[in-house]
Amino acid sequence: MVEKIITLENVSLVEFLGPDNQNIRQLAAAFPGSKIVSRGNEIKIQGQTAVISRINEILSALLEHYHQYGQITDKTVSQYLSSAEEEHDEARLAASPDVILFGSKGGVIKAKTANQQRLVDAVLRHDLVFALGPAGTGKTYISVALAVRALKNKEVKKIIISRPVVEAGESLGFLPGDMKEKVDPYLRPIYDALEDMLPPEKLKLYLENKTIEIAPLAYMRGRTLNNAFVLLDEAQNTTPSQLKMFLTRMGPYAKVMVNGDRSQIDLPTKQKSGLIQALDILRDVKEIGFVEMSVEDVVRHRLVKQIVLAYDKFDVATQQEEANQANRPVRAAQPYRRPGGPGSADLDPAKHPDARREDDGTQALPVNHEQ
C-alpha cells in the first residue's frame, strides 16, 4: 500500500471539494480498492501505485478545470472519470493486441474462436468485409465491438448500423409510435451489444448527437457514408437492389461490414436474396474480405450448436427428397471460398453452391428458405 499527499493551494475548498466533500467522495467511489481522505487543504491517497497515479492525474485535471472555470460539480467529476477510463482502456488495448475492447462493465471483449479472429483480421486488412455464418457465431457482436473500437481510436468519426426491416415469419401488424419506436424492436440486438460496450451516459450522448446512428436500410438511399464504420446486419434479408444501393453508399474513408446467415432468409419465397447475389457477383474482387463462420464458432448456449446441426441435417434430407422426386442430383453445400484462396485449388467459381445459372439439371436447390 503506497501513500501520496496532495496539497491544494490557491483553491476554495468548498468550491473544489463540493458540499460535504461530495466531489472527493465521488472520486473515491470510482476507486474502491483505494482510500482518499480530505483534511484541510490536503488530500491523502492510499492504494496501489498504478491506481494512485490514475487518481493523481484526475485530480490534476480537476485542478486545471477549477482554475479555468472557478468551480467543480459532481457532473464535472463524472466527465473526467469517464475520460480517464477511456484513456485507460486505450492503454490496455495497446498492451493487449488480442483484445478488441473492454466492455462498459470492465469485461474483456475478444475473439473466442479461430474464425472470429479471422473476421477481426479481415476487417483490419479490407475496407469491405462479408461475414457469413449461422446464428450464434458472434457476427453482430464482434462487428459492433470493432466499430466501437474504431470510434474510440478516432479511426472514424461515426458508426452507422443498419438492417432490413423484415418480419421473421410472422406479421406484427401496425406498430404504434413514431418511426423510431416502430423500427427499434428490429434493431434491439444492436442496442444490446452497444450497451455491453459503452457506459449508458456515453451511449445516450452518442445516439443523441448521431455519432452512433442506427437506422433501417431504407434510410441509406441517397447518402454517402464517409469517415464512418458502417455495418449492415441480417443482409440475407435484403433484396438485390437494396444491397447494391447499400454497397454503393461507401465513401472513400469508410469501413463496411456485411453480415448474413444464408440459412435464415425471411424474404418471400420467390424473392431472391441480395446477399446470395452479391456473393456471386463480387467473389472475384480481391480487395473484398470474405469470412465464413461455421457451427464450431457458435458461442451461445451449447444447445444452439446442436440445434444448428439438427436443422442442417434436416435441410440436407429435405433437399435429397425433393431432388429424388425431381430425378436430379443434389450438390452438397460448401462454405464460401474465394477462388485461388486456401483450400480452393480445385474449386471452380462456376460451381459455387450459391451460383445462379440457367438450370442445367444439376443446379443445387435453394437452402433453408423459410415459407
Tab-separated table of N, CA and C in Angstrom, residues 119 122-123 126 128-133 139 232 235 243 246-247 256-260 274-279 282-283 288-293 336:
chain	number	residue	atom	x	y	z
A	119	LEU	N	-12.138	-12.953	-38.736
A	119	LEU	CA	-13.002	-11.813	-39.025
A	119	LEU	C	-12.347	-10.513	-38.571
A	122	ALA	N	-9.577	-9.734	-40.961
A	122	ALA	CA	-10.089	-9.320	-42.269
A	122	ALA	C	-10.498	-7.856	-42.257
A	123	VAL	N	-11.110	-7.415	-41.157
A	123	VAL	CA	-11.537	-6.013	-41.057
A	123	VAL	C	-10.324	-5.085	-41.022
A	126	HIS	N	-9.118	-5.155	-44.918
A	126	HIS	CA	-10.019	-4.779	-46.006
A	126	HIS	C	-10.989	-3.685	-45.574
A	128	LEU	N	-13.993	-3.508	-47.046
A	128	LEU	CA	-15.306	-4.139	-47.154
A	128	LEU	C	-15.161	-5.626	-46.837
A	129	VAL	N	-15.949	-6.094	-45.875
A	129	VAL	CA	-15.863	-7.486	-45.441
A	129	VAL	C	-17.269	-8.082	-45.352
A	130	PHE	N	-17.421	-9.288	-45.894
A	130	PHE	CA	-18.648	-10.062	-45.745
A	130	PHE	C	-18.414	-11.128	-44.685
A	131	ALA	N	-19.252	-11.163	-43.653
A	131	ALA	CA	-19.176	-12.190	-42.609
A	131	ALA	C	-20.415	-13.067	-42.714
A	132	LEU	N	-20.208	-14.352	-42.974
A	132	LEU	CA	-21.314	-15.280	-43.216
A	132	LEU	C	-21.271	-16.395	-42.191
A	133	GLY	N	-22.448	-16.843	-41.754
A	133	GLY	CA	-22.455	-17.948	-40.812
A	133	GLY	C	-23.766	-18.071	-40.074
A	139	LYS	N	-21.233	-12.877	-35.139
A	139	LYS	CA	-21.024	-11.941	-36.242
A	139	LYS	C	-21.378	-10.507	-35.834
A	232	LEU	N	-23.933	-3.500	-41.934
A	232	LEU	CA	-25.242	-3.981	-42.369
A	232	LEU	C	-25.440	-5.370	-41.791
A	235	ALA	N	-28.057	-9.263	-43.590
A	235	ALA	CA	-28.042	-8.912	-45.007
A	235	ALA	C	-28.728	-9.952	-45.884
A	243	LEU	N	-29.232	-4.247	-51.547
A	243	LEU	CA	-27.830	-4.460	-51.198
A	243	LEU	C	-26.911	-3.685	-52.137
A	246	PHE	N	-26.917	-0.189	-50.894
A	246	PHE	CA	-26.113	-0.029	-49.682
A	246	PHE	C	-24.627	-0.017	-50.005
A	247	LEU	N	-24.159	-0.971	-50.798
A	247	LEU	CA	-22.733	-1.067	-51.089
A	247	LEU	C	-22.216	0.154	-51.845
A	256	VAL	N	-16.701	-0.963	-44.095
A	256	VAL	CA	-18.046	-1.513	-44.253
A	256	VAL	C	-18.019	-3.011	-43.972
A	257	MET	N	-18.970	-3.467	-43.143
A	257	MET	CA	-19.153	-4.888	-42.883
A	257	MET	C	-20.570	-5.287	-43.257
A	258	VAL	N	-20.687	-6.449	-43.900
A	258	VAL	CA	-21.984	-7.000	-44.285
A	258	VAL	C	-22.101	-8.382	-43.653
A	259	ASN	N	-23.053	-8.535	-42.748
A	259	ASN	CA	-23.238	-9.800	-42.037
A	259	ASN	C	-24.508	-10.498	-42.510
A	260	GLY	N	-24.449	-11.813	-42.620
A	260	GLY	CA	-25.644	-12.536	-43.032
A	260	GLY	C	-25.569	-14.023	-42.736
A	274	GLY	N	-30.477	-10.571	-51.762
A	274	GLY	CA	-29.401	-9.737	-52.283
A	274	GLY	C	-28.036	-10.227	-51.849
A	275	LEU	N	-27.951	-10.834	-50.670
A	275	LEU	CA	-26.668	-11.362	-50.196
A	275	LEU	C	-26.183	-12.494	-51.080
A	276	ILE	N	-27.076	-13.415	-51.437
A	276	ILE	CA	-26.696	-14.541	-52.306
A	276	ILE	C	-26.202	-14.028	-53.651
A	277	GLN	N	-26.913	-13.039	-54.201
A	277	GLN	CA	-26.497	-12.492	-55.490
A	277	GLN	C	-25.153	-11.774	-55.368
A	278	ALA	N	-24.962	-11.021	-54.284
A	278	ALA	CA	-23.711	-10.275	-54.108
A	278	ALA	C	-22.511	-11.212	-54.029
A	279	LEU	N	-22.671	-12.367	-53.367
A	279	LEU	CA	-21.568	-13.325	-53.295
A	279	LEU	C	-21.206	-13.838	-54.683
A	282	LEU	N	-19.480	-10.572	-56.568
A	282	LEU	CA	-18.281	-9.943	-56.007
A	282	LEU	C	-17.192	-10.928	-55.601
A	283	ARG	N	-17.399	-12.224	-55.843
A	283	ARG	CA	-16.461	-13.219	-55.323
A	283	ARG	C	-15.056	-13.094	-55.882
A	288	ILE	N	-11.995	-7.299	-51.432
A	288	ILE	CA	-13.090	-7.566	-50.505
A	288	ILE	C	-12.746	-8.796	-49.672
A	289	GLY	N	-12.989	-8.711	-48.369
A	289	GLY	CA	-12.738	-9.849	-47.500
A	289	GLY	C	-13.994	-10.685	-47.307
A	290	PHE	N	-13.846	-12.018	-47.279
A	290	PHE	CA	-14.951	-12.943	-47.041
A	290	PHE	C	-14.555	-13.870	-45.894
A	291	VAL	N	-15.384	-13.947	-44.879
A	291	VAL	CA	-15.123	-14.831	-43.741
A	291	VAL	C	-16.352	-15.704	-43.528
A	292	GLU	N	-16.142	-16.998	-43.571
A	292	GLU	CA	-17.239	-17.963	-43.392
A	292	GLU	C	-17.151	-18.557	-41.993
A	293	MET	N	-18.182	-18.298	-41.182
A	293	MET	CA	-18.263	-18.893	-39.858
A	293	MET	C	-18.955	-20.252	-39.970
A	336	TYR	N	-18.227	-20.699	-48.426
A	336	TYR	CA	-17.754	-19.804	-49.465
A	336	TYR	C	-16.254	-19.634	-49.362
